[in-house]
mmCIF file with all atom_site columns, C-alpha atoms in Angstrom:
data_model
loop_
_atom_site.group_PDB
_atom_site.id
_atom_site.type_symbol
_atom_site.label_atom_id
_atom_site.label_alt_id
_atom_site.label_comp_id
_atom_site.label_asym_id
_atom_site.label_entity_id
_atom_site.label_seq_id
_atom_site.pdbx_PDB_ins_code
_atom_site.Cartn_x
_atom_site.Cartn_y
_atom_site.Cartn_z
_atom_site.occupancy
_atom_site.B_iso_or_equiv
_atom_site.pdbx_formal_charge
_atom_site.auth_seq_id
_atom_site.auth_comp_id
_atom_site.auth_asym_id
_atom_site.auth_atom_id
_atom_site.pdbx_PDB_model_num
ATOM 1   C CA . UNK A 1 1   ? 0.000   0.000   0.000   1.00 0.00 ? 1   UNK A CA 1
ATOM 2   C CA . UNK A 1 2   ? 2.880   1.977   0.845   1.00 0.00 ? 2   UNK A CA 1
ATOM 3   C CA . UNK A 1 3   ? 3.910   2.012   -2.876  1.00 0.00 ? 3   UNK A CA 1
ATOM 4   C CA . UNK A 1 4   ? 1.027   2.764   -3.924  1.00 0.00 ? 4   UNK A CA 1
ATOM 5   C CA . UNK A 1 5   ? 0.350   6.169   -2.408  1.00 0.00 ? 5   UNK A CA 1
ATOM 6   C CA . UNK A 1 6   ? 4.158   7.181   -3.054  1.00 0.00 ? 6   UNK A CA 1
ATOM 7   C CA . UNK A 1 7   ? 3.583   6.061   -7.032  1.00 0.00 ? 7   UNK A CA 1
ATOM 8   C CA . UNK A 1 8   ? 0.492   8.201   -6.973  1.00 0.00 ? 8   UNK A CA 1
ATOM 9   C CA . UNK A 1 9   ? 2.049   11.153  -5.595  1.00 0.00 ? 9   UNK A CA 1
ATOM 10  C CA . UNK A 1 10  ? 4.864   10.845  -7.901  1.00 0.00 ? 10  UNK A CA 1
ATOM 11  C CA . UNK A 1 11  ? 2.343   10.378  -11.140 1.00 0.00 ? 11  UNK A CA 1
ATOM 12  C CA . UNK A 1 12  ? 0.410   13.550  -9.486  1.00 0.00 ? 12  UNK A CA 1
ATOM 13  C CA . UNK A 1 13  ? 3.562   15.195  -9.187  1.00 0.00 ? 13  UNK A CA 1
ATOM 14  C CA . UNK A 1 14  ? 4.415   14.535  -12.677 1.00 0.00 ? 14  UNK A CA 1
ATOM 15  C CA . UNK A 1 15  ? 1.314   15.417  -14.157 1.00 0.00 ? 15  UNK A CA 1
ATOM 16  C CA . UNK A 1 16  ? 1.008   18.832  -12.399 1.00 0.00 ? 16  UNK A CA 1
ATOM 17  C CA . UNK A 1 17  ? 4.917   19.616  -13.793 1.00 0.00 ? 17  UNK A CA 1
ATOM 18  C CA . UNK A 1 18  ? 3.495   19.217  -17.110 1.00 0.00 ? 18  UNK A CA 1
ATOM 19  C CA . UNK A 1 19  ? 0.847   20.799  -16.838 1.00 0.00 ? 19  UNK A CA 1
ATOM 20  C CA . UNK A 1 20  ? 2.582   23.900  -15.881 1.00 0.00 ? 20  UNK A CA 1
ATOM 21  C CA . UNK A 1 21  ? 4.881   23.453  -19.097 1.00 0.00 ? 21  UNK A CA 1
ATOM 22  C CA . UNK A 1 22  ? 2.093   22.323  -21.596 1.00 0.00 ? 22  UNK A CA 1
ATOM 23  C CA . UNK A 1 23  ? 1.273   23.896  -24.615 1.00 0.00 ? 23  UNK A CA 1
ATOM 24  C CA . UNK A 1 24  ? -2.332  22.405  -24.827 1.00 0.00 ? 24  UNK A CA 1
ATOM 25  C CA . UNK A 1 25  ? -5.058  24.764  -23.747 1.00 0.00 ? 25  UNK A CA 1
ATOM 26  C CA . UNK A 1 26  ? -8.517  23.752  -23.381 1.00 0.00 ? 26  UNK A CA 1
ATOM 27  C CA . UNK A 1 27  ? -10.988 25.193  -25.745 1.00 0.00 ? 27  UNK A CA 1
ATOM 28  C CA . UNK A 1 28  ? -12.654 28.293  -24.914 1.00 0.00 ? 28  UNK A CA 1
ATOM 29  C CA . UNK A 1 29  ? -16.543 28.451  -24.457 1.00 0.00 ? 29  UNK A CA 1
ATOM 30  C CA . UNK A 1 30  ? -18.377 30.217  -26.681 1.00 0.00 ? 30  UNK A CA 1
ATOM 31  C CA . UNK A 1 31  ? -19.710 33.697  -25.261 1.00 0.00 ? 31  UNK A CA 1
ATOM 32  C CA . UNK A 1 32  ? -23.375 33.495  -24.286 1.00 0.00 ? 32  UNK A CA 1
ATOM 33  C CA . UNK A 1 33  ? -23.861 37.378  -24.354 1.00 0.00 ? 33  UNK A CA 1
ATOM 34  C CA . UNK A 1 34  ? -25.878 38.508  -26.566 1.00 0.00 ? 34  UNK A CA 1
ATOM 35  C CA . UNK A 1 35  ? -26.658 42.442  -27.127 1.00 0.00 ? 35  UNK A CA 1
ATOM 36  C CA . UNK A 1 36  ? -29.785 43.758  -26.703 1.00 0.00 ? 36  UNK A CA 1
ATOM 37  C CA . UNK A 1 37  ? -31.473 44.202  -30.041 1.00 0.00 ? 37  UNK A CA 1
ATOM 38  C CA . UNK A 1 38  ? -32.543 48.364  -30.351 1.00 0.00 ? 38  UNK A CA 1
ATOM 39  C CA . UNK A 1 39  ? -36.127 49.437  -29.761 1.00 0.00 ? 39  UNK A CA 1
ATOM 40  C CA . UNK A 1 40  ? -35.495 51.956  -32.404 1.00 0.00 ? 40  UNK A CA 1
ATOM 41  C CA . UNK A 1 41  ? -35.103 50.981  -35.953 1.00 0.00 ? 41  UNK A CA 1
ATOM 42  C CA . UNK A 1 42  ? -31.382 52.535  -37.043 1.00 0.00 ? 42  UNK A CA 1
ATOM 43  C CA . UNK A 1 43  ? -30.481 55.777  -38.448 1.00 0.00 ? 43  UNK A CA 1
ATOM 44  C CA . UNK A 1 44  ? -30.793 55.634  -42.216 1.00 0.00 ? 44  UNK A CA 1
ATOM 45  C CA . UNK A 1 45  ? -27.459 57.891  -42.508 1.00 0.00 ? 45  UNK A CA 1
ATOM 46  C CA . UNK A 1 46  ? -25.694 56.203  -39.253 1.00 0.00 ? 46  UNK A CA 1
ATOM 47  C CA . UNK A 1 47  ? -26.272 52.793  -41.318 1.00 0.00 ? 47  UNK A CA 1
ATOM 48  C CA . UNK A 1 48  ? -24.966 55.062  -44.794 1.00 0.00 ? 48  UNK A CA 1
ATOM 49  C CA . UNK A 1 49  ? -21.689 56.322  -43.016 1.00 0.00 ? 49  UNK A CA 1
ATOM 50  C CA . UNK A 1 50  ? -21.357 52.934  -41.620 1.00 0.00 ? 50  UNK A CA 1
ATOM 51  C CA . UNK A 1 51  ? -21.359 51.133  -44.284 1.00 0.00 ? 51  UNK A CA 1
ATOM 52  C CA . UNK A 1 52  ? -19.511 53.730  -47.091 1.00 0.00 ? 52  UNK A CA 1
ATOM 53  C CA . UNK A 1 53  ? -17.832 56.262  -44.730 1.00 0.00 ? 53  UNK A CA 1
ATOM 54  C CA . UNK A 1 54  ? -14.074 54.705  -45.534 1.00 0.00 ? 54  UNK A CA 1
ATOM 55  C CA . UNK A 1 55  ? -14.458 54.481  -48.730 1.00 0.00 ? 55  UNK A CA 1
ATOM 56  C CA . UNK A 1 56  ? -15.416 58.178  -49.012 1.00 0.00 ? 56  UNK A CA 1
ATOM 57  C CA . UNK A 1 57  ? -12.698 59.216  -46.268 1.00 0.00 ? 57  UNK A CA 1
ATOM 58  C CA . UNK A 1 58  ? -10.308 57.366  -49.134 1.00 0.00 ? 58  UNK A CA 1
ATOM 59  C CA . UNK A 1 59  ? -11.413 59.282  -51.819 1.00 0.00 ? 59  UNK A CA 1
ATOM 60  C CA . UNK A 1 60  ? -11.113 62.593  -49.802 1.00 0.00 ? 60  UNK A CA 1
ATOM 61  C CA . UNK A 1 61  ? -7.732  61.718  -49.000 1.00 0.00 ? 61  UNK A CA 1
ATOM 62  C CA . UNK A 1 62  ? -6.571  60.836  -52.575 1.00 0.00 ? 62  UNK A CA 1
ATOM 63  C CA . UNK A 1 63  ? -8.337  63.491  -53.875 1.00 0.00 ? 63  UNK A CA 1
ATOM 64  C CA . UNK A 1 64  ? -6.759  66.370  -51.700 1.00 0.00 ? 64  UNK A CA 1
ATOM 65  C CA . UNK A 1 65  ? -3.460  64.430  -51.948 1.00 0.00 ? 65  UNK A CA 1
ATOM 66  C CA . UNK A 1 66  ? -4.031  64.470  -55.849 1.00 0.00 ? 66  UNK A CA 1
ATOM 67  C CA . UNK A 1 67  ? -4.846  68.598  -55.592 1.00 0.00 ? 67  UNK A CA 1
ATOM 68  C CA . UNK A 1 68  ? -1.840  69.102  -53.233 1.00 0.00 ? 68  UNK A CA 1
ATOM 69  C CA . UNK A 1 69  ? 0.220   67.553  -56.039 1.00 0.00 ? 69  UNK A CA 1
ATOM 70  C CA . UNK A 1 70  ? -0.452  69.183  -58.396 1.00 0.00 ? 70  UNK A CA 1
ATOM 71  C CA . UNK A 1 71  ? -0.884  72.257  -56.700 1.00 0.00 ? 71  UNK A CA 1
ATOM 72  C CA . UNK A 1 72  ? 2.622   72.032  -56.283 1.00 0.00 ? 72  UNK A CA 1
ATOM 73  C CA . UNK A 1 73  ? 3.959   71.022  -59.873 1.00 0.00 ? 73  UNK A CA 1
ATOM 74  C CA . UNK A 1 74  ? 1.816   74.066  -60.815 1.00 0.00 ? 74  UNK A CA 1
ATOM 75  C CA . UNK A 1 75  ? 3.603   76.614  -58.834 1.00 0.00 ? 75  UNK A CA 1
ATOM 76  C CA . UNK A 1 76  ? 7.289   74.936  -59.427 1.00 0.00 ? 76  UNK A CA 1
ATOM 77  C CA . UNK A 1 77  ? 6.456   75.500  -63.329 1.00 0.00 ? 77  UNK A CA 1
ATOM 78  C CA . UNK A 1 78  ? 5.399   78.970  -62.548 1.00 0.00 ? 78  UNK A CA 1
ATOM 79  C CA . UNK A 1 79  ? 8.382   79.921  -60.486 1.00 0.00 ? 79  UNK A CA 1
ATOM 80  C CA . UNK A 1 80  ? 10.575  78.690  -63.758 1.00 0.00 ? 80  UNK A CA 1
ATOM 81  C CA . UNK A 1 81  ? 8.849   80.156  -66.464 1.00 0.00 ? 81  UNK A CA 1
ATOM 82  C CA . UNK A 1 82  ? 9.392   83.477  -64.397 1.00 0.00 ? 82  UNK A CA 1
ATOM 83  C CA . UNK A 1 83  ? 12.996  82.799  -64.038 1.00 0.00 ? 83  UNK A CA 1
ATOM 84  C CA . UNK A 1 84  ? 13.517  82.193  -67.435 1.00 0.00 ? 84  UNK A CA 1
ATOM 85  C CA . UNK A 1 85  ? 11.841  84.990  -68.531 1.00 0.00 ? 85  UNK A CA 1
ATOM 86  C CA . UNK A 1 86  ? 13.517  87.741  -65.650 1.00 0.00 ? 86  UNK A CA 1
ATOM 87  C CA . UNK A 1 87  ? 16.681  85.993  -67.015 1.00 0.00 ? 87  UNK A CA 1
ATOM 88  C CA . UNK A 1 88  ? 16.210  86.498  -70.676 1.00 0.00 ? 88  UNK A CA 1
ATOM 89  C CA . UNK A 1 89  ? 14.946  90.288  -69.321 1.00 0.00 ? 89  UNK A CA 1
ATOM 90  C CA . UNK A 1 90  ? 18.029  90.650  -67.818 1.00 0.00 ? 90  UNK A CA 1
ATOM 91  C CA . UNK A 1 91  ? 20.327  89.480  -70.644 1.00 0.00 ? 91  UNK A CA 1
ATOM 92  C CA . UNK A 1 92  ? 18.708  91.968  -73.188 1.00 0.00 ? 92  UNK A CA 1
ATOM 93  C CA . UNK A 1 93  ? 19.397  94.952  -70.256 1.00 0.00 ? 93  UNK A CA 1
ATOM 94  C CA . UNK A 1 94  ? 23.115  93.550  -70.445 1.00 0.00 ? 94  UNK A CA 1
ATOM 95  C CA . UNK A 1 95  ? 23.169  93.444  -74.379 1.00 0.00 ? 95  UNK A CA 1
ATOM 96  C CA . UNK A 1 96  ? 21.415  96.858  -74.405 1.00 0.00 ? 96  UNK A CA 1
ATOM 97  C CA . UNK A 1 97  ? 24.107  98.072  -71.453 1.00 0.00 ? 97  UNK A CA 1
ATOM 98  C CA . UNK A 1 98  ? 26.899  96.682  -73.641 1.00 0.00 ? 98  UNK A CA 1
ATOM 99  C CA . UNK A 1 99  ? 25.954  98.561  -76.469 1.00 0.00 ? 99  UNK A CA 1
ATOM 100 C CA . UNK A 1 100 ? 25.477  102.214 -74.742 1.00 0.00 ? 100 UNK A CA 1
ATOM 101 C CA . UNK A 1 101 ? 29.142  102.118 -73.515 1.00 0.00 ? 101 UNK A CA 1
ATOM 102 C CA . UNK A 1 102 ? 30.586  100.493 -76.219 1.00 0.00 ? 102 UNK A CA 1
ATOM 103 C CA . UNK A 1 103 ? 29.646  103.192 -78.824 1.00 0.00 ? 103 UNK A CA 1
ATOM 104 C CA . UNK A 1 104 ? 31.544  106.749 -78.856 1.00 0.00 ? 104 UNK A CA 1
ATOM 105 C CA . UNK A 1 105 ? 29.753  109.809 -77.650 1.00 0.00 ? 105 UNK A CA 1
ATOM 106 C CA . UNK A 1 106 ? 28.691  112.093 -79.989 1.00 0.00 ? 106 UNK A CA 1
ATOM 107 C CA . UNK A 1 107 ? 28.960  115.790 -78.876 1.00 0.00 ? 107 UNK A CA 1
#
């Protein structure tokens, strides 16, 4: 009898060790809860913003993105064509300059 209880306690042992290291986990129950279904039938545009309000947030998005873009390209071409054209302004002042002091004064 005596090695019976000390087998036992060494089998309980045992099984509690591996327990403690096991990677088997009994299955969860399934939640019972259920919510309370609403008194009030649902807000025609809460149920329209629910359902399509990401896709139109997307569309705003890309669509100011898309304006920012080329909001930007606009104004960079802008900026050149002005510097071209101050630049080719300047250039004829410098021809025009070049000319003036290169011809004698008549007096």
């Amino acid at each position: 009898m005596l090695s019976t209880l000390a087998r036992t306690s060494r089998l309980q042992a045992s099984r509690s060790s591996r327990a403690a290291f096991s990677t088997f986990r009994p299955l969860r129950q399934q939640p019972t809860y259920q919510p309370p279904t609403p008194s009030e039938p649902e807000n025609p545009h809460r149920a329209f913003y629910k359902s399509f309000g990401r896709p139109i947030a997307k569309v705003f998005l890309m669509a100011l993105f898309t304006y920012q873009v080329l909001h930007y390209g606009w104004l960079r071409l802008e900026a050149m064509e002005e510097k071209e054209e101050k630049t080719t302004e300047l250039q004829g002042l410098e021809s025009q300059l070049r000319e003036m002091t290169k011809s004698p004064k008549k007096a």
